[in-house]
Amino acid sequence: MSNLPHTWAIANQKGGVGKTTTAVALGGLLARQGERTLLVDMDPHASMSAYLQCEAGPAGGSWALFAKDRQVWQTEVCQTAIEHLELLPAVSALATVDRQFGSVPGMGRRLAEALQSLGGRYQRVIVDCPPTLGVPMVNALAACERVVSPTQTEFMALRGLQHMQATLAKISHSLGGISAWHVVATLYDPRTHASTVCLQTLREQYAEHLANSVIPMDTQLREASHAGVPPHAWPGARRAARAYDNLLDELLAAETQSQSEGAA
Amino acid sequence: MSVPSVEPGHEAVLNDYLDALLTPESTAQQEPVDTEPGSHYRLCSASGVALALPEDAVESALPCPPLPTASRADTPWYLGPVECSGRSFEVAHLGRLVAPGLSEQPAAVLLPLRESDWALACDEASQMVSLREQDVRWRKTPGSRSWLAGTVSARRVAVIDVAGMLDIFRSEANLPAVTTEENEK
């Protein structure tokens, strides 16, 4: 049996759709189940690092994945306040990775190579991607077996999803393989026409990829992030936490199905 | 999975970019000069100038921390002591030293120089190359730019004389003497 951790990338080429919240929510739930989980913050905004109140060390957190010494990044991993949940934080310098390494062959595989060197240290890795296509996102997409694209239920988010779909097709072409893709409707507010129409559009256009679970608009998610705890651990965010719990069940079921199909 | 139609030129550029990033490093094609035996240099750029530093003289490449904005009028390249990776470096702005007056970008990379307290702030330092003796037009007589060891016209790169550069630092920044290995020429 492979020692490689199951790796999911949380990605959408639009900001503000709930990527970081989704990454923390799924990571928190997996850790609660006792799975040793590593969150990787690949976004120069470092929102996930701020959420979980972890700061990068001297080697620059996930920036160190691109350093000459390929093992130094492991010294940057920090334990969060949640048992079984560790984080490789981000730094603003990640924004320069494309300028520095965008023309260097093989730089899109650094995260995948790093995860291969971990042995069985983690069972799960969840990568929070920046909203722009570049070296950090390519690394996440090349390393993962499953891409989860949170999509705000509003018109502009559909455009971001189209870009994401195109990117995934190109990455699959370059890698010669394809990751499973899950679209997750987020920030859903049934009281607004825009939300209901957008959700319907997602169901029609992305039926094959759309998760059944819909993450509702829940202002308590902001309170959870302010407190630095995953949604499931914030009593006020029960609605959203339940939705994320359902989403995790769906993703794990899809993973189990893929494994049994692969074994057959 | 269908790909929405985009400008073919854009698509080709993006495909090339992704293909290059995802090519395993072990099979990635190197530029011809890199396959030749020679001395190893780290390519970097500062204020738009391409420079080559002997690899032996550079400790590592670190993400650049926030740098002081004020500098002395007589030595605008000297940015003062900066904490990075748990150490304190005397930082020189490489662009201001080699190309004073050219437009600057915020420094992204800090290159600590081996066996010295100095580090160079530059825009990027991503590639390593091998340069043969005959690739470089070495300076035969020292001029006013004692940091310049020679030039590689094929690459439009200036090769840095690290010992000469540290001499400038020592003499002009009015700091305690520093030591370095002799720059490999």
PDB file of C-alpha atoms in Angstrom, chain A residues 76-208:
ATOM      1  CA  GLU A  76       8.565  25.146   8.458  1.00  0.00           C
ATOM      2  CA  VAL A  77       5.584  22.943   9.295  1.00  0.00           C
ATOM      3  CA  CYS A  78       3.857  24.076  12.465  1.00  0.00           C
ATOM      4  CA  GLN A  79       1.362  22.357  14.735  1.00  0.00           C
ATOM      5  CA  THR A  80      -1.962  24.167  14.851  1.00  0.00           C
ATOM      6  CA  ALA A  81      -4.105  24.419  17.961  1.00  0.00           C
ATOM      7  CA  ILE A  82      -6.047  21.407  16.651  1.00  0.00           C
ATOM      8  CA  GLU A  83      -4.792  17.917  17.368  1.00  0.00           C
ATOM      9  CA  HIS A  84      -3.623  16.009  14.253  1.00  0.00           C
ATOM     10  CA  LEU A  85      -3.717  19.195  12.166  1.00  0.00           C
ATOM     11  CA  GLU A  86      -0.439  20.737  10.994  1.00  0.00           C
ATOM     12  CA  LEU A  87       0.153  23.631   8.645  1.00  0.00           C
ATOM     13  CA  LEU A  88       2.823  24.691   6.192  1.00  0.00           C
ATOM     14  CA  PRO A  89       2.211  28.442   6.249  1.00  0.00           C
ATOM     15  CA  ALA A  90       2.626  30.916   3.416  1.00  0.00           C
ATOM     16  CA  VAL A  91       4.568  34.166   3.041  1.00  0.00           C
ATOM     17  CA  SER A  92       4.038  37.135   0.726  1.00  0.00           C
ATOM     18  CA  ALA A  93       7.213  36.201  -1.146  1.00  0.00           C
ATOM     19  CA  LEU A  94       5.194  33.409  -2.792  1.00  0.00           C
ATOM     20  CA  ALA A  95       3.950  36.161  -5.084  1.00  0.00           C
ATOM     21  CA  THR A  96       7.458  36.320  -6.552  1.00  0.00           C
ATOM     22  CA  VAL A  97       7.750  32.601  -7.276  1.00  0.00           C
ATOM     23  CA  ASP A  98       6.604  33.024 -10.853  1.00  0.00           C
ATOM     24  CA  ARG A  99       9.067  35.824 -11.498  1.00  0.00           C
ATOM     25  CA  GLN A 100      11.886  33.749 -10.044  1.00  0.00           C
ATOM     26  CA  PHE A 101      11.053  30.231 -11.132  1.00  0.00           C
ATOM     27  CA  GLY A 102       8.348  30.529 -13.788  1.00  0.00           C
ATOM     28  CA  SER A 103      10.789  29.609 -16.545  1.00  0.00           C
ATOM     29  CA  VAL A 104      12.608  26.847 -14.693  1.00  0.00           C
ATOM     30  CA  PRO A 105      11.660  23.389 -15.993  1.00  0.00           C
ATOM     31  CA  GLY A 106      10.177  21.078 -13.424  1.00  0.00           C
ATOM     32  CA  MET A 107       9.265  23.775 -10.904  1.00  0.00           C
ATOM     33  CA  GLY A 108       5.628  22.737 -11.155  1.00  0.00           C
ATOM     34  CA  ARG A 109       6.405  19.400  -9.515  1.00  0.00           C
ATOM     35  CA  ARG A 110       8.140  20.575  -6.364  1.00  0.00           C
ATOM     36  CA  LEU A 111       5.169  19.995  -4.050  1.00  0.00           C
ATOM     37  CA  ALA A 112       4.506  16.544  -5.513  1.00  0.00           C
ATOM     38  CA  GLU A 113       8.171  15.624  -4.972  1.00  0.00           C
ATOM     39  CA  ALA A 114       8.080  17.011  -1.437  1.00  0.00           C
ATOM     40  CA  LEU A 115       5.035  14.934  -0.536  1.00  0.00           C
ATOM     41  CA  GLN A 116       6.683  11.809  -1.908  1.00  0.00           C
ATOM     42  CA  SER A 117       9.538  12.309   0.550  1.00  0.00           C
ATOM     43  CA  LEU A 118       7.238  12.350   3.587  1.00  0.00           C
ATOM     44  CA  GLY A 119       6.824   8.631   4.048  1.00  0.00           C
ATOM     45  CA  GLY A 120       3.729   7.954   6.138  1.00  0.00           C
ATOM     46  CA  ARG A 121       3.897  11.107   8.246  1.00  0.00           C
ATOM     47  CA  TYR A 122       0.508  12.358   7.038  1.00  0.00           C
ATOM     48  CA  GLN A 123      -2.580  10.569   5.820  1.00  0.00           C
ATOM     49  CA  ARG A 124      -4.061  13.685   4.259  1.00  0.00           C
ATOM     50  CA  VAL A 125      -2.762  16.827   2.631  1.00  0.00           C
ATOM     51  CA  ILE A 126      -5.039  19.730   1.738  1.00  0.00           C
ATOM     52  CA  VAL A 127      -3.621  22.570  -0.325  1.00  0.00           C
ATOM     53  CA  ASP A 128      -5.173  26.029  -0.298  1.00  0.00           C
ATOM     54  CA  CYS A 129      -4.422  27.595  -3.690  1.00  0.00           C
ATOM     55  CA  PRO A 130      -4.157  31.236  -4.732  1.00  0.00           C
ATOM     56  CA  PRO A 131      -6.885  32.437  -7.103  1.00  0.00           C
ATOM     57  CA  THR A 132      -4.431  32.962  -9.970  1.00  0.00           C
ATOM     58  CA  LEU A 133      -2.793  30.475 -12.271  1.00  0.00           C
ATOM     59  CA  GLY A 134       0.939  30.343 -11.621  1.00  0.00           C
ATOM     60  CA  VAL A 135       3.682  28.209 -10.124  1.00  0.00           C
ATOM     61  CA  PRO A 136       1.971  27.724  -6.715  1.00  0.00           C
ATOM     62  CA  MET A 137      -1.353  26.642  -8.219  1.00  0.00           C
ATOM     63  CA  VAL A 138       0.329  24.415 -10.811  1.00  0.00           C
ATOM     64  CA  ASN A 139       2.244  22.715  -7.990  1.00  0.00           C
ATOM     65  CA  ALA A 140      -0.979  22.047  -6.110  1.00  0.00           C
ATOM     66  CA  LEU A 141      -2.780  20.719  -9.164  1.00  0.00           C
ATOM     67  CA  ALA A 142       0.158  18.510 -10.137  1.00  0.00           C
ATOM     68  CA  ALA A 143       0.402  17.047  -6.629  1.00  0.00           C
ATOM     69  CA  CYS A 144      -3.247  16.310  -5.946  1.00  0.00           C
ATOM     70  CA  GLU A 145      -5.494  13.413  -6.758  1.00  0.00           C
ATOM     71  CA  ARG A 146      -8.656  15.472  -6.240  1.00  0.00           C
ATOM     72  CA  VAL A 147      -9.448  19.127  -6.973  1.00  0.00           C
ATOM     73  CA  VAL A 148     -12.197  20.784  -4.976  1.00  0.00           C
ATOM     74  CA  SER A 149     -13.456  24.074  -6.438  1.00  0.00           C
ATOM     75  CA  PRO A 150     -15.618  26.071  -4.061  1.00  0.00           C
ATOM     76  CA  THR A 151     -17.850  28.270  -6.192  1.00  0.00           C
ATOM     77  CA  GLN A 152     -19.801  31.171  -4.854  1.00  0.00           C
ATOM     78  CA  THR A 153     -23.390  31.005  -6.075  1.00  0.00           C
ATOM     79  CA  GLU A 154     -23.248  34.186  -8.140  1.00  0.00           C
ATOM     80  CA  PHE A 155     -22.727  34.901 -11.828  1.00  0.00           C
ATOM     81  CA  MET A 156     -19.098  36.107 -11.713  1.00  0.00           C
ATOM     82  CA  ALA A 157     -18.046  32.917  -9.984  1.00  0.00           C
ATOM     83  CA  LEU A 158     -19.176  30.897 -12.982  1.00  0.00           C
ATOM     84  CA  ARG A 159     -16.528  32.660 -15.071  1.00  0.00           C
ATOM     85  CA  GLY A 160     -13.854  31.652 -12.579  1.00  0.00           C
ATOM     86  CA  LEU A 161     -15.095  28.091 -12.831  1.00  0.00           C
ATOM     87  CA  GLN A 162     -14.761  28.143 -16.615  1.00  0.00           C
ATOM     88  CA  HIS A 163     -11.152  29.292 -16.262  1.00  0.00           C
ATOM     89  CA  MET A 164     -10.563  26.552 -13.714  1.00  0.00           C
ATOM     90  CA  GLN A 165     -12.004  23.928 -16.029  1.00  0.00           C
ATOM     91  CA  ALA A 166      -9.760  25.076 -18.857  1.00  0.00           C
ATOM     92  CA  THR A 167      -6.729  25.048 -16.568  1.00  0.00           C
ATOM     93  CA  LEU A 168      -7.492  21.535 -15.348  1.00  0.00           C
ATOM     94  CA  ALA A 169      -7.779  20.320 -18.915  1.00  0.00           C
ATOM     95  CA  LYS A 170      -4.397  21.812 -19.782  1.00  0.00           C
ATOM     96  CA  ILE A 171      -2.731  20.438 -16.644  1.00  0.00           C
ATOM     97  CA  SER A 172      -4.200  17.014 -17.355  1.00  0.00           C
ATOM     98  CA  HIS A 173      -2.797  17.222 -20.873  1.00  0.00           C
ATOM     99  CA  SER A 174       0.665  18.166 -19.611  1.00  0.00           C
ATOM    100  CA  LEU A 175       0.662  15.473 -16.929  1.00  0.00           C
ATOM    101  CA  GLY A 176      -0.914  12.833 -19.102  1.00  0.00           C
ATOM    102  CA  GLY A 177      -3.535  12.148 -16.459  1.00  0.00           C
ATOM    103  CA  ILE A 178      -6.516  13.697 -14.830  1.00  0.00           C
ATOM    104  CA  SER A 179      -7.473  14.500 -11.263  1.00  0.00           C
ATOM    105  CA  ALA A 180     -11.026  14.067 -10.045  1.00  0.00           C
ATOM    106  CA  TRP A 181     -12.813  17.400  -9.958  1.00  0.00           C
ATOM    107  CA  HIS A 182     -15.502  18.421  -7.503  1.00  0.00           C
ATOM    108  CA  VAL A 183     -17.404  21.695  -7.783  1.00  0.00           C
ATOM    109  CA  VAL A 184     -18.882  22.837  -4.497  1.00  0.00           C
ATOM    110  CA  ALA A 185     -21.539  25.556  -4.321  1.00  0.00           C
ATOM    111  CA  THR A 186     -20.699  27.943  -1.494  1.00  0.00           C
ATOM    112  CA  LEU A 187     -22.077  31.092   0.102  1.00  0.00           C
ATOM    113  CA  TYR A 188     -25.537  29.942  -0.941  1.00  0.00           C
ATOM    114  CA  ASP A 189     -28.361  32.217   0.133  1.00  0.00           C
ATOM    115  CA  PRO A 190     -31.755  30.829  -0.930  1.00  0.00           C
ATOM    116  CA  ARG A 191     -33.382  34.179  -0.227  1.00  0.00           C
ATOM    117  CA  THR A 192     -31.659  35.752  -3.245  1.00  0.00           C
ATOM    118  CA  HIS A 193     -32.660  35.163  -6.843  1.00  0.00           C
ATOM    119  CA  ALA A 194     -29.010  35.290  -7.974  1.00  0.00           C
ATOM    120  CA  SER A 195     -28.061  32.445  -5.658  1.00  0.00           C
ATOM    121  CA  THR A 196     -30.895  30.141  -6.688  1.00  0.00           C
ATOM    122  CA  VAL A 197     -30.402  30.813 -10.405  1.00  0.00           C
ATOM    123  CA  CYS A 198     -26.666  30.255 -10.120  1.00  0.00           C
ATOM    124  CA  LEU A 199     -27.107  26.994  -8.235  1.00  0.00           C
ATOM    125  CA  GLN A 200     -29.514  25.806 -10.921  1.00  0.00           C
ATOM    126  CA  THR A 201     -26.980  26.763 -13.610  1.00  0.00           C
ATOM    127  CA  LEU A 202     -24.280  24.832 -11.787  1.00  0.00           C
ATOM    128  CA  ARG A 203     -26.552  21.797 -11.616  1.00  0.00           C
ATOM    129  CA  GLU A 204     -27.215  21.998 -15.345  1.00  0.00           C
ATOM    130  CA  GLN A 205     -23.723  22.785 -16.592  1.00  0.00           C
ATOM    131  CA  TYR A 206     -21.575  20.891 -14.089  1.00  0.00           C
ATOM    132  CA  ALA A 207     -23.855  17.991 -13.185  1.00  0.00           C
ATOM    133  CA  GLU A 208     -21.006  15.512 -13.481  1.00  0.00           C
TER     134      GLU A 208
END
